[in-house]
Short mmCIF file of C-alpha atoms in Angstrom, two decimals:
data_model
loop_
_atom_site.label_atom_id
_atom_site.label_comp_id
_atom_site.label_asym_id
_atom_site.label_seq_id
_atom_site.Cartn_x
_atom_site.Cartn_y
_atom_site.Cartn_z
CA UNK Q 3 -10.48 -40.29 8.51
CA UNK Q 4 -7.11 -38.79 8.67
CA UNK Q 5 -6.47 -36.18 11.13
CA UNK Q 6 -4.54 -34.18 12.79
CA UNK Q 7 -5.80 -32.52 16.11
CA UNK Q 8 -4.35 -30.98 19.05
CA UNK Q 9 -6.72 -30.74 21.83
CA UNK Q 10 -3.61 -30.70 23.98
CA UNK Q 11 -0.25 -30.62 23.91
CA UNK Q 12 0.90 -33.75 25.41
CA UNK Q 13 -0.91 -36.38 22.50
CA UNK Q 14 1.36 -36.64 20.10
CA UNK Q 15 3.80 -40.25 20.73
CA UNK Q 16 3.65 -41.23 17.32
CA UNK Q 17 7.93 -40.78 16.13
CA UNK Q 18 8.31 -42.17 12.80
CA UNK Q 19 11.04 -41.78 10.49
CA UNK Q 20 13.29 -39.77 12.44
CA UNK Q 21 16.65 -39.99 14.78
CA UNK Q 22 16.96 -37.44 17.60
CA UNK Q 23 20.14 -34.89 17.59
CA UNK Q 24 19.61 -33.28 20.88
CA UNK Q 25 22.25 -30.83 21.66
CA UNK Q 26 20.93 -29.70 25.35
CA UNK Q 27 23.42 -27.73 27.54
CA UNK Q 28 23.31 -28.82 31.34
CA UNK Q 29 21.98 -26.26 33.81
CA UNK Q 30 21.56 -27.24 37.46
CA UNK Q 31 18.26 -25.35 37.20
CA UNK Q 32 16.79 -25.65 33.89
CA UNK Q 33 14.15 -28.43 32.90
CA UNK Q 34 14.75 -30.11 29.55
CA UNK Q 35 13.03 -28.92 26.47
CA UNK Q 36 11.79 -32.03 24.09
CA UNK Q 37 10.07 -31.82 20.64
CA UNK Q 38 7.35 -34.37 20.36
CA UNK Q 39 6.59 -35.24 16.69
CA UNK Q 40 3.11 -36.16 15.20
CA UNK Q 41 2.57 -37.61 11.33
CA UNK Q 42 0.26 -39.34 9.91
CA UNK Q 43 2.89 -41.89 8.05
CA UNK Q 44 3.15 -41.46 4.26
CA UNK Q 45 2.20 -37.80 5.04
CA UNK Q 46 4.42 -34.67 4.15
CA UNK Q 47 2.78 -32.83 7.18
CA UNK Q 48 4.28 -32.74 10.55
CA UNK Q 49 3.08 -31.30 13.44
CA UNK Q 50 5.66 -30.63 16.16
CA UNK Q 51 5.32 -29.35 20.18
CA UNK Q 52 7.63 -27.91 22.48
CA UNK Q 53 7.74 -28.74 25.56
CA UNK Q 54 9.41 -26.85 28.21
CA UNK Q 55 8.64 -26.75 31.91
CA UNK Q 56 9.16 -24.37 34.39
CA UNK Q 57 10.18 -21.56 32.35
CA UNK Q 58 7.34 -18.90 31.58
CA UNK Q 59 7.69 -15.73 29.21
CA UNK Q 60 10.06 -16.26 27.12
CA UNK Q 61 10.85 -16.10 23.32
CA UNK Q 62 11.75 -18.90 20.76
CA UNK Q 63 12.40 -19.36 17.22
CA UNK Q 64 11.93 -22.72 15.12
CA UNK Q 65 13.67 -23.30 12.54
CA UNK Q 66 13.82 -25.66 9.17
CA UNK Q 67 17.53 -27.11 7.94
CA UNK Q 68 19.28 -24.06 9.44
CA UNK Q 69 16.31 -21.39 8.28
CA UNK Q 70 13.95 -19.14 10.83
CA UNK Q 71 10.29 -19.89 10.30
CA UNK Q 72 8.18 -19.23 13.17
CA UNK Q 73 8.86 -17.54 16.38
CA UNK Q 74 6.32 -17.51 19.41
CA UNK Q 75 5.93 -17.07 23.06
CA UNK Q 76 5.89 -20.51 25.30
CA UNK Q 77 3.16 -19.22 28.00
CA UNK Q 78 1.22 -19.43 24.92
CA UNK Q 79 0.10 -23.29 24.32
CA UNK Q 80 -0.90 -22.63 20.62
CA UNK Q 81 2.38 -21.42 19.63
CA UNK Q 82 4.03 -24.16 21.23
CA UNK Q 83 3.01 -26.20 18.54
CA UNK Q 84 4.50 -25.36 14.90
CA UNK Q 85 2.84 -27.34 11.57
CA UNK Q 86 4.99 -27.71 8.20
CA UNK Q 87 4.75 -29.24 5.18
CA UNK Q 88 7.63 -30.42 3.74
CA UNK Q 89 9.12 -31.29 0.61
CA UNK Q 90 10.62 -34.79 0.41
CA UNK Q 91 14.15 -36.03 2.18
CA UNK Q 92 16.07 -35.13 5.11
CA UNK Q 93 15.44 -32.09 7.11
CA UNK Q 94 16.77 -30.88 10.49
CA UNK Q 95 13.79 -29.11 12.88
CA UNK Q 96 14.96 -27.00 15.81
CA UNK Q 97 13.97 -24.99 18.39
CA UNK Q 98 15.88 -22.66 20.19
CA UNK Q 99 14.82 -20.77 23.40
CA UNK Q 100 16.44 -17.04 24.35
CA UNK Q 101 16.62 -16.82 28.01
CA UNK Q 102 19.07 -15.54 29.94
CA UNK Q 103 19.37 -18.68 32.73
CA UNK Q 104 18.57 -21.19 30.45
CA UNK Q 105 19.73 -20.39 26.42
CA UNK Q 106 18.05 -24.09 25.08
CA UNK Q 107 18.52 -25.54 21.77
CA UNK Q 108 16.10 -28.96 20.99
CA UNK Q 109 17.14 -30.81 17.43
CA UNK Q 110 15.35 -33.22 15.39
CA UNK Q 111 15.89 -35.16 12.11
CA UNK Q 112 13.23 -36.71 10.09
CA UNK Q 113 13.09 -38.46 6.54
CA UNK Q 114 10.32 -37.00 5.20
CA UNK Q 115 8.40 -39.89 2.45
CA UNK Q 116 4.93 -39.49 0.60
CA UNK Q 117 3.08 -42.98 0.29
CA UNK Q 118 2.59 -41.90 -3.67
CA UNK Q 119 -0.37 -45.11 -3.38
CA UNK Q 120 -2.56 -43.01 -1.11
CA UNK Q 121 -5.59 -41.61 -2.81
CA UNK Q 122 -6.37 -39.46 -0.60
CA UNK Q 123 -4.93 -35.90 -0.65
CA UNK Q 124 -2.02 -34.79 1.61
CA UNK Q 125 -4.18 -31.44 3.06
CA UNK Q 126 -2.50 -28.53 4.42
CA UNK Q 127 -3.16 -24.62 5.22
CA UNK Q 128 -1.54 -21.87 6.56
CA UNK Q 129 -2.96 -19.51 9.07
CA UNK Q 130 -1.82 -15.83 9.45
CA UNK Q 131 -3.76 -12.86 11.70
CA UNK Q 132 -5.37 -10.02 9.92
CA UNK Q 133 -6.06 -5.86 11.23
CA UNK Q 134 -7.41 -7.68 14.64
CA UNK Q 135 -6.56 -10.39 17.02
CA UNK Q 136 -10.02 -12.11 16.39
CA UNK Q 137 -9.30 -11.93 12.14
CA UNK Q 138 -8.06 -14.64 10.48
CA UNK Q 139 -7.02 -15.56 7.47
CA UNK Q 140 -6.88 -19.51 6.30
CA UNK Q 141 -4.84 -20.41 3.15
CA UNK Q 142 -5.42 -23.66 1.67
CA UNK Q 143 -1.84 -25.09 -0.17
CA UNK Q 144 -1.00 -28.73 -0.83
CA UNK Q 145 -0.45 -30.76 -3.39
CA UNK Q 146 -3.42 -31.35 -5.94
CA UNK Q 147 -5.01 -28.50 -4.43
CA UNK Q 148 -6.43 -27.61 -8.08
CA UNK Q 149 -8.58 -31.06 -8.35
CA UNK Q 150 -9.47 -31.67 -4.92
CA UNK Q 151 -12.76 -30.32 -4.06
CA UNK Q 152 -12.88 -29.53 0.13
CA UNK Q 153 -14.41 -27.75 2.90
CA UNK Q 154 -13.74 -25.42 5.67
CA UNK Q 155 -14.84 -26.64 9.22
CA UNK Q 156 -15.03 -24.30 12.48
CA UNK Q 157 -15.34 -26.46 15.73
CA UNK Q 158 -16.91 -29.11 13.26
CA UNK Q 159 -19.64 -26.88 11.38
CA UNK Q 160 -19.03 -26.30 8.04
CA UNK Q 161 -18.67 -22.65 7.02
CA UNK Q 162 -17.69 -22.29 3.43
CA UNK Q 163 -16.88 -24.43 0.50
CA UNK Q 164 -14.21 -24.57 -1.81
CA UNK Q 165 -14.66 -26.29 -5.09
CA UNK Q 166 -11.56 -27.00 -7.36
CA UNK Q 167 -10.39 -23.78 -9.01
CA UNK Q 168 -12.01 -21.98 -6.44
CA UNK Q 169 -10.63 -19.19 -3.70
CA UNK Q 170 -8.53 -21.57 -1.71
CA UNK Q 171 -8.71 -18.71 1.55
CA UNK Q 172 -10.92 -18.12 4.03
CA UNK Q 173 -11.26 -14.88 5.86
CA UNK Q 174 -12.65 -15.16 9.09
CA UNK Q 175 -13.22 -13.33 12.22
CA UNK Q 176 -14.18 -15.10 15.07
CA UNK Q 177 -16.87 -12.76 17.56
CA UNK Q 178 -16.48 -14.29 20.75
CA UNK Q 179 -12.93 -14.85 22.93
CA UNK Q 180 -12.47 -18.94 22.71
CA UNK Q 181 -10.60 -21.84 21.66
CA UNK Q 182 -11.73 -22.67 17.85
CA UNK Q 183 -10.69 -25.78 16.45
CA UNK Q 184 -10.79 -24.89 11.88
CA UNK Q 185 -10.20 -28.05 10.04
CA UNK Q 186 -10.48 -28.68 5.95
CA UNK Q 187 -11.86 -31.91 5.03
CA UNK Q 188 -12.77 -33.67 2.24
CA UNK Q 189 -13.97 -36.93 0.58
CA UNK Q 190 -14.21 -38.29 -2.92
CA UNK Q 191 -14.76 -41.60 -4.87
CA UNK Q 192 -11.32 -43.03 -4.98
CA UNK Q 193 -10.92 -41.42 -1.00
CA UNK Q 194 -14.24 -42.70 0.42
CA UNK Q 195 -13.08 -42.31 3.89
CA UNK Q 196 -12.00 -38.83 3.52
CA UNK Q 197 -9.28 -37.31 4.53
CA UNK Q 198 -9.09 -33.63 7.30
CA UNK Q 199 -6.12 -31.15 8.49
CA UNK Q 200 -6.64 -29.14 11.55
CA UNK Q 201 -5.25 -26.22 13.78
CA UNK Q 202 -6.65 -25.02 16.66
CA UNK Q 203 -7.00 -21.23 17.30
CA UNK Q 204 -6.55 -19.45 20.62
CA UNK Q 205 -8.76 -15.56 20.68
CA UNK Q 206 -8.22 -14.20 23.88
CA UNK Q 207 -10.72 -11.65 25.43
CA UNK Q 208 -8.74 -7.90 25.75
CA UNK Q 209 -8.84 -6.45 29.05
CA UNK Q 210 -11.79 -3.82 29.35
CA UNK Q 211 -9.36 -1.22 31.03
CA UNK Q 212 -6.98 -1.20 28.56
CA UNK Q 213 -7.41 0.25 25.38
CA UNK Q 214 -8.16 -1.38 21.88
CA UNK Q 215 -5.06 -0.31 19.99
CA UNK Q 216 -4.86 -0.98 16.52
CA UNK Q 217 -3.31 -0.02 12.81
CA UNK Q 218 -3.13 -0.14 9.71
CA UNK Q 219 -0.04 -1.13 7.77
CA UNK Q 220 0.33 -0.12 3.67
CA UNK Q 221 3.76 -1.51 1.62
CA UNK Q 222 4.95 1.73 -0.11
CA UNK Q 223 4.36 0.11 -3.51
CA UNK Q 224 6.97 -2.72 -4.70
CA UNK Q 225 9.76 -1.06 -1.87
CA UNK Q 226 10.32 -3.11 0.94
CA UNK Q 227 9.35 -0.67 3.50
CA UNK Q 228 5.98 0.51 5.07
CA UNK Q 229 3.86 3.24 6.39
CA UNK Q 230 2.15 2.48 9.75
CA UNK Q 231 -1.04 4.77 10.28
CA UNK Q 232 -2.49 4.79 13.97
CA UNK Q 233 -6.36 4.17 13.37
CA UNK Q 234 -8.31 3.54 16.34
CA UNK Q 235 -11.03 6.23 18.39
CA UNK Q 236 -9.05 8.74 20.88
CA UNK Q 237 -6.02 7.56 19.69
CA UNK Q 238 -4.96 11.98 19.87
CA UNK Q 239 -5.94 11.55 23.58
CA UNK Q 240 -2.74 9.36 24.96
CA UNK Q 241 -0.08 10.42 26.46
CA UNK Q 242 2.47 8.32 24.82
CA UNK Q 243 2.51 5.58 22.20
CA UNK Q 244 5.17 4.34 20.92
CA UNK Q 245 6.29 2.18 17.77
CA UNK Q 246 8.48 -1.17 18.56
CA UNK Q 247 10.30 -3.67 16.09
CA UNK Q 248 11.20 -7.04 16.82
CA UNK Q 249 10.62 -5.72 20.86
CA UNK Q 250 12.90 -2.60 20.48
CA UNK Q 251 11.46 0.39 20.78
CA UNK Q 252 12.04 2.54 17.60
CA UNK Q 253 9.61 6.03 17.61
CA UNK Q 254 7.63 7.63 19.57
CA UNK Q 255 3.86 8.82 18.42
CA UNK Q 256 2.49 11.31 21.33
CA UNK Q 257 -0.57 13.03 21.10
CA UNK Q 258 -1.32 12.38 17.57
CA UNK Q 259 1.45 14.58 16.04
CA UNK Q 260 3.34 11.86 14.68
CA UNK Q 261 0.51 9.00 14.08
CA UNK Q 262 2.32 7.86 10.38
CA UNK Q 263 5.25 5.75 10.96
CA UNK Q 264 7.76 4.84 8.12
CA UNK Q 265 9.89 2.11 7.83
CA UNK Q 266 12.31 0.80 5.64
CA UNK Q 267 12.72 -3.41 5.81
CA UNK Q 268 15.88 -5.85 5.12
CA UNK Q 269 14.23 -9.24 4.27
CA UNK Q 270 12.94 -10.97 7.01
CA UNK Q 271 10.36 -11.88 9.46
CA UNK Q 272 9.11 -8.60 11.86
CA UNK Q 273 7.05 -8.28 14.48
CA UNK Q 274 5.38 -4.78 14.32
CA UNK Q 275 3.70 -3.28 17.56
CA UNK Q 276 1.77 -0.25 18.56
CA UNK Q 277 2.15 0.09 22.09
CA UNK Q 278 0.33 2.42 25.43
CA UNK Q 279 0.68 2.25 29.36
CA UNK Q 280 -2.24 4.35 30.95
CA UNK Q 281 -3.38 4.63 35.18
CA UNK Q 282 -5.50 2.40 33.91
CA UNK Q 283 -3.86 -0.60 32.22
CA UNK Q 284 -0.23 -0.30 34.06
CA UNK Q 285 1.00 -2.67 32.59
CA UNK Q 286 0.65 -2.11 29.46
CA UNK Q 287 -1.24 -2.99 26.34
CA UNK Q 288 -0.05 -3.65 22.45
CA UNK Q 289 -1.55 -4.23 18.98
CA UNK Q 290 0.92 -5.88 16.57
CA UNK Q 291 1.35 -7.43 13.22
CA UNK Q 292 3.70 -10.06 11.26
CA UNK Q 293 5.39 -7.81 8.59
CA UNK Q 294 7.29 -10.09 6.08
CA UNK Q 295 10.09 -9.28 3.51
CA UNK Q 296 11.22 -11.78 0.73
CA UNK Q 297 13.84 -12.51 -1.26
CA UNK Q 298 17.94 -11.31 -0.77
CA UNK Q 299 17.62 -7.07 -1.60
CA UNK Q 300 20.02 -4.98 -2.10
CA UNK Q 301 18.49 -2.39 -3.84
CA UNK Q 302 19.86 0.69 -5.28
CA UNK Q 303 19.23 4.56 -3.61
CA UNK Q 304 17.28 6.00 -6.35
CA UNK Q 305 15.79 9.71 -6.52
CA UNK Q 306 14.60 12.28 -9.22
CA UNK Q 307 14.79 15.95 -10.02
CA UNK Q 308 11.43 17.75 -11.08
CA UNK Q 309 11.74 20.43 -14.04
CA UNK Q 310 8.58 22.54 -15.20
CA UNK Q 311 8.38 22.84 -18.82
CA UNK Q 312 8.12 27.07 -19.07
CA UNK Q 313 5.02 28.23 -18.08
CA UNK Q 314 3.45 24.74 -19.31
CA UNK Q 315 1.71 22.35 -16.85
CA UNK Q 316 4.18 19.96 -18.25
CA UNK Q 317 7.56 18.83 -15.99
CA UNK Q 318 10.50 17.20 -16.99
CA UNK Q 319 11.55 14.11 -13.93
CA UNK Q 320 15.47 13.73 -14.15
CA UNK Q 321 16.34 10.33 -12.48
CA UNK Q 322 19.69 10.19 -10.38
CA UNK Q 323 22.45 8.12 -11.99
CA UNK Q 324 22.33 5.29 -9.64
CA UNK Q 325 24.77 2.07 -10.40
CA UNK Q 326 23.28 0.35 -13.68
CA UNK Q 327 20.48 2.69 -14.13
CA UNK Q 328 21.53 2.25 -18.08
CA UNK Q 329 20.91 -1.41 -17.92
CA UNK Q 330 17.24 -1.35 -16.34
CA UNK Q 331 13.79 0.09 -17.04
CA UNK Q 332 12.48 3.34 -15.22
CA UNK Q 333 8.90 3.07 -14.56
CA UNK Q 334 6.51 6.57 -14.00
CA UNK Q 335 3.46 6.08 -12.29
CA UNK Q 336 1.56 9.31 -11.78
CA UNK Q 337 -1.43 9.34 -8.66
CA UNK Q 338 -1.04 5.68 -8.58
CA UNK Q 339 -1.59 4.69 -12.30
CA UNK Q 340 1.23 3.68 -14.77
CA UNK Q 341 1.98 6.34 -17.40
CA UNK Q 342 5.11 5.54 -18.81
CA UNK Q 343 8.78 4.71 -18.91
CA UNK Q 344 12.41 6.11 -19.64
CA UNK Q 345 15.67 4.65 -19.91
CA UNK Q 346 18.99 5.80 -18.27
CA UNK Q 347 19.90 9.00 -16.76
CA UNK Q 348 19.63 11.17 -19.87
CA UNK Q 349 16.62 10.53 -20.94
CA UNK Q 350 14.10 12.11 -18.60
CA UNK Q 351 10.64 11.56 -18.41
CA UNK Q 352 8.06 14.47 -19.95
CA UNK Q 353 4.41 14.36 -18.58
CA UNK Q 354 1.77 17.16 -19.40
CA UNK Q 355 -0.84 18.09 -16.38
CA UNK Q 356 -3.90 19.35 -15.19
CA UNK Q 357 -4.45 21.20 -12.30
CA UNK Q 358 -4.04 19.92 -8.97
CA UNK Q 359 -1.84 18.13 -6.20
CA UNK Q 360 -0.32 14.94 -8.13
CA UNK Q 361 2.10 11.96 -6.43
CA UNK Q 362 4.64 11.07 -9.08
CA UNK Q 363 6.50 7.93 -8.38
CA UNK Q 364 9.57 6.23 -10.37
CA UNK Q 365 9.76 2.49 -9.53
CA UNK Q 366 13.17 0.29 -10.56
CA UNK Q 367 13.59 -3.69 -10.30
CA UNK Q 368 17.03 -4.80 -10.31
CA UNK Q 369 18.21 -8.86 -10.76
CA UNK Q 370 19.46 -7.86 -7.26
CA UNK Q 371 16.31 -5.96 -6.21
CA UNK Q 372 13.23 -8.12 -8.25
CA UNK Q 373 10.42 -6.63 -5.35
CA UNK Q 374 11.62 -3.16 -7.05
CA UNK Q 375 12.42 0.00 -5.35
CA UNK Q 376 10.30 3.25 -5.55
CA UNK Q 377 10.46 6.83 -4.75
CA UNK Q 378 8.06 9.55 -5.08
CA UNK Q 379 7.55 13.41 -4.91
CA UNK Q 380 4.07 15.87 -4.64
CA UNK Q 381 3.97 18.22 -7.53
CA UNK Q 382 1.78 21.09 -7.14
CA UNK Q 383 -0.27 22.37 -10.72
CA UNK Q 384 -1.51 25.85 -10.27
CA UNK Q 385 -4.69 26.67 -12.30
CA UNK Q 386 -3.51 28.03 -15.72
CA UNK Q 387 -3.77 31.55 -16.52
CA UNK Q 388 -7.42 33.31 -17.69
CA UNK Q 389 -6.16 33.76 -20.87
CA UNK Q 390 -5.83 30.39 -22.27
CA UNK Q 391 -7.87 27.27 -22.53
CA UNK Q 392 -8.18 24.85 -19.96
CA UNK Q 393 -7.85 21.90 -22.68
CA UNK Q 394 -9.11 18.28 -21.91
CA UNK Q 395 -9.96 15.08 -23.05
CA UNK Q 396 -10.64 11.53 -22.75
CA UNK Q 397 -9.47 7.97 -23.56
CA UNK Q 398 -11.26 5.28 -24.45
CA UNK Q 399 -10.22 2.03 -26.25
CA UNK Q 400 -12.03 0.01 -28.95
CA UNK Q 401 -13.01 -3.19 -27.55
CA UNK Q 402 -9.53 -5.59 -27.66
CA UNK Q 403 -8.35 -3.71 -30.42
CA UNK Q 404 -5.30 -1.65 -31.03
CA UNK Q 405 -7.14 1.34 -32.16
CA UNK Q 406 -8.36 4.15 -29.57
CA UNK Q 407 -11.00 6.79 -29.50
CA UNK Q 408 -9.98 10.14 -27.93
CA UNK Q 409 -12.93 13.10 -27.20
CA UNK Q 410 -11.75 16.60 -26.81
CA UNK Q 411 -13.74 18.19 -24.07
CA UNK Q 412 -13.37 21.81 -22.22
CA UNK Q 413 -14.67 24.89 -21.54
CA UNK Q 414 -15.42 26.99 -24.48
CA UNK Q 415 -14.17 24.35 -26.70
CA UNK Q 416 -16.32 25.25 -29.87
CA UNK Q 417 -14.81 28.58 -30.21
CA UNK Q 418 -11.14 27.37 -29.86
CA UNK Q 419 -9.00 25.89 -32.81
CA UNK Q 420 -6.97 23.52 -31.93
CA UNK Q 421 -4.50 20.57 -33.39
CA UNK Q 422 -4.46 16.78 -32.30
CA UNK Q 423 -0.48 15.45 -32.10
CA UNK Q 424 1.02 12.42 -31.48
CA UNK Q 425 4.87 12.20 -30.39
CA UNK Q 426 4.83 15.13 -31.94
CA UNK Q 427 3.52 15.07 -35.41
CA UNK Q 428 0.30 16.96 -36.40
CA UNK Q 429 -2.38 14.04 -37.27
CA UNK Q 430 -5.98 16.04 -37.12
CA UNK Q 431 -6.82 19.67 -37.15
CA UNK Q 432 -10.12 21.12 -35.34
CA UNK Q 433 -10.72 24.29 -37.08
CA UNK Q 434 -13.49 27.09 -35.86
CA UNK Q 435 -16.57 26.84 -37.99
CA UNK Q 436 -15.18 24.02 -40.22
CA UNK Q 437 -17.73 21.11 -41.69
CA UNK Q 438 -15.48 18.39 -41.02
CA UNK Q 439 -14.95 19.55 -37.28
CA UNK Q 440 -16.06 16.65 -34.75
CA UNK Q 441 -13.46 16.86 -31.75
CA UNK Q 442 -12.79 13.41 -32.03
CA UNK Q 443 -9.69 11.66 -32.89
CA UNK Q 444 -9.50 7.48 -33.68
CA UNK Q 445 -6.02 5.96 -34.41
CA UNK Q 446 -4.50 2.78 -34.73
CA UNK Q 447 -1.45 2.10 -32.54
CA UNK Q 448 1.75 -0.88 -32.52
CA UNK Q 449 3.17 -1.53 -29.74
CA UNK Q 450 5.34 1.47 -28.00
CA UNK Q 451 4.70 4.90 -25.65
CA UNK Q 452 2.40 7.54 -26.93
CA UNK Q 453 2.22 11.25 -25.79
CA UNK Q 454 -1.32 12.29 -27.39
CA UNK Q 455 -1.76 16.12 -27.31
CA UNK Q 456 -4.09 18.93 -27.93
CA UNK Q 457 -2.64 22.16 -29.05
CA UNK Q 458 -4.83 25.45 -28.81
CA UNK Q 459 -3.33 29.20 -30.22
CA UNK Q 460 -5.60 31.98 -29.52
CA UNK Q 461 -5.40 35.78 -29.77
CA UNK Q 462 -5.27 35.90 -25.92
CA UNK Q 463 -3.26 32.97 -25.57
CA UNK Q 464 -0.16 33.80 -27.98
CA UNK Q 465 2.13 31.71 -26.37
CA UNK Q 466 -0.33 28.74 -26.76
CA UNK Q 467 -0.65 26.13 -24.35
CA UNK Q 468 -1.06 22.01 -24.52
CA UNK Q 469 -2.12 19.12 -22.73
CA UNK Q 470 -1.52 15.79 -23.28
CA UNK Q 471 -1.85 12.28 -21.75
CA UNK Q 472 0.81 9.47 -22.43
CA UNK Q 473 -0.83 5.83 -23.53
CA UNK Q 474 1.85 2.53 -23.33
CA UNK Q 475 0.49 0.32 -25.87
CA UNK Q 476 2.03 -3.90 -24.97
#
């Protein structure tokens, strides 16, 4: 079968396809770095390993054709070893070593050439750590990956299958500190012998006198920044713990006062770590994560102004008049759920409530900002007063259809006469004691934004008082 293993770092001798472009500065005292190369020929995957002597601790960065993709430490064997699948031609593969006595860079060039007569398919996944050192996540990517039926190996057991059109991931968490070898194999009729991919896994046992830091890390919606919530048992009890980016340190969180951190990202790759010294572990322990941002942003400041709508649950949200606001979408999204949009800085957004504590956010995607941008503000709904209504009702649509069903339903509702509006316009009437009286409403919709509303007038409720829901019909 095909394969690619690495038991150990010094197997791979196979160079095909490729001239060297090493670009080593002399150093009396620094051992050369080399990049051994390993393909299977008429393969897209490469597998490549560093080799450095001599120098222990210290950070490095590989890189494809000029671009950062995967940084490591070298006392670390596994990360010494970088696996990419690439698309056809030349590339240039480097790897570049930050050290203060010896500042290494190691080139490569290889001509990259699929045997298009080999049946068998090119495999290839990507691994990436989860919440915990020990969880994994396995992505399966290559070409064909839709008609090639495979499996998922641990240390040569097979753990889960993956038939064509299937979830091409794995999650795994591996219970016991080792060295795991996961492969994905697999064999057909016109590849008899099969063909595998590999990648060997390093979980390290934690020290018992340290602490088990750990995190959890939630995108704020489409912006590319995060919130960072300390989430692990005593974690009010430390002294100190503090926040670090990239290896600088950047806040504080002491004695659980300040256990959210926020942070806004440029695109890029970011190493995200939760730090602690105690008498205990005095040197230190750490619980990190790979936080990645796409694409080129430059994305616009945006904000809003909340109005209240008299003495109605209702606000008006005024967006700021941010560069090309007039040539984009604003979209509302109320608690989380999508209620509606607006366009341009005089047109501001209307939305009825009930009561309670509601997060209203207004989201914006620019051509130079397509992950979006969002920002949000808490608005506070006091309970209305005794005199009026507390109206209410549901949603509910008809199958696949464009028509809708809506069910008034509230306290006291059958002695309360009240008017069913859309955008405005009367279209039903619930009158006290009439025959035709069902609090239901059904209606037909095109495409556009709704506000549907109930309207009640009563003797002790002159002034009236409304509520309404919004509905954004595709």
């Amino acid at each position: 079968m095909k394969k690619l293993s690495i038991w150990c770092v010094t197997i791979f001798t196979l160079l095909l396809g490729f001239t060297s472009c090493e670009e080593n500065e002399e150093f009396e005292t620094c051992p050369d770095i080399t990049i051994n190369i390993d393909n299977v020929p008429g393969s897209t995957v490469y597998r490549f390993v560093a080799q450095l002597d001599g120098i222990e601790d210290v950070r490095f960065t590989w890189s494809i054709d000029g671009e950062e993709v995967d940084t490591g430490n070298l006392n670390d064997i596994a990360s010494q070893i970088f696996d990419y699948q690439f698309e056809e031609g030349a590339h240039t593969i480097c790897v570049k070593v930050a050290s203060d006595t010896c500042p290494l860079e190691v080139c490569k060039e290889i001509d990259v050439v699929r045997d298009e007569t080999d049946p068998c398919p090119d495999l290839f996944f990507e691994s990436r750590q989860l919440d915990r050192p020990n969880k994994y996540k396995f992505i399966a990517d290559f070409p064909g990956i839709e008609e090639t039926r495979f499996d998922w190996f641990i240390n040569g057991e097979v753990v889960e299958n993956a038939n064509a059109n299937d979830s091409n991931y794995l999650f795994w968490e591996f219970n016991e500190p080792g060295r795991y070898e996961v492969c994905i194999k697999s064999e057909s009729d016109e590849c008899p012998n099969g063909a595998s991919y590999c990648k060997v896994i390093e979980v390290e046992e934690v020290d018992s006198e340290c602490p088990d830091l750990f995190f959890i890390a939630e995108q704020d919606g489409d912006n590319p920044a995060y919130y960072f919530q300390v989430e692990f048992e005593g974690a009010d009890q430390f002294e100190w713990l503090g926040w670090f980016i990239n290896g600088e340190f950047v806040e504080d969180s002491n004695n659980g006062d300040n256990n959210r951190f926020y942070y806004q990202f440029a695109p890029g790759r970011y190493e995200v770590c939760l730090k602690t010294e105690t008498p205990e572990c005095p040197e230190g322990t750490s619980y990190c994560k790979i936080i990645e941002i796409e694409g080129d942003t430059v994305c616009p400041e945006i904000f809003f102004e909340a109005e209240q709508d008299g003495d109605n649950p209702a606000y008006y949200f005024f967006p700021n008049a941010f560069e090309g606001i007039d040539d984009v979408t604003l979209s509302w999204s109320v608690n989380g759920d999508h209620v509606g949009t607006s366009n341009g800085h005089n047109d501001p957004f209307y939305f009825q409530f009930n009561p309670g504590t509601y997060e209203v956010c207004l989201s914006v995607e620019t051509p130079n900002c397509p992950q979006g941008v969002t920002f949000c503000k808490v608005i506070e709904v006091e309970e209305p007063g005794t005199d009026c209504p507390n109206l209410f009702f549901e949603i509910e649509q008809e199958g696949d259809t464009p028509g809708y069903n809506f069910w008034a339903e509230f306290s006291g509702m059958s002695d309360v006469s009240y008017e069913w509006t859309i955008n405005g316009e009367v279209v039903n009437t619930e009158m006290i004691g009439s025959n035709d009286r069902d609090d239901y409403l059904y209606y037909q919709f095109g495409a556009g934004t709704y506000e549907i509303c109930i309207i009640a007038e009563t003797p002790n409720c002159p002034n009236g008082t409304t509520y309404c829901k919004t509905l954004v019909i595709e």
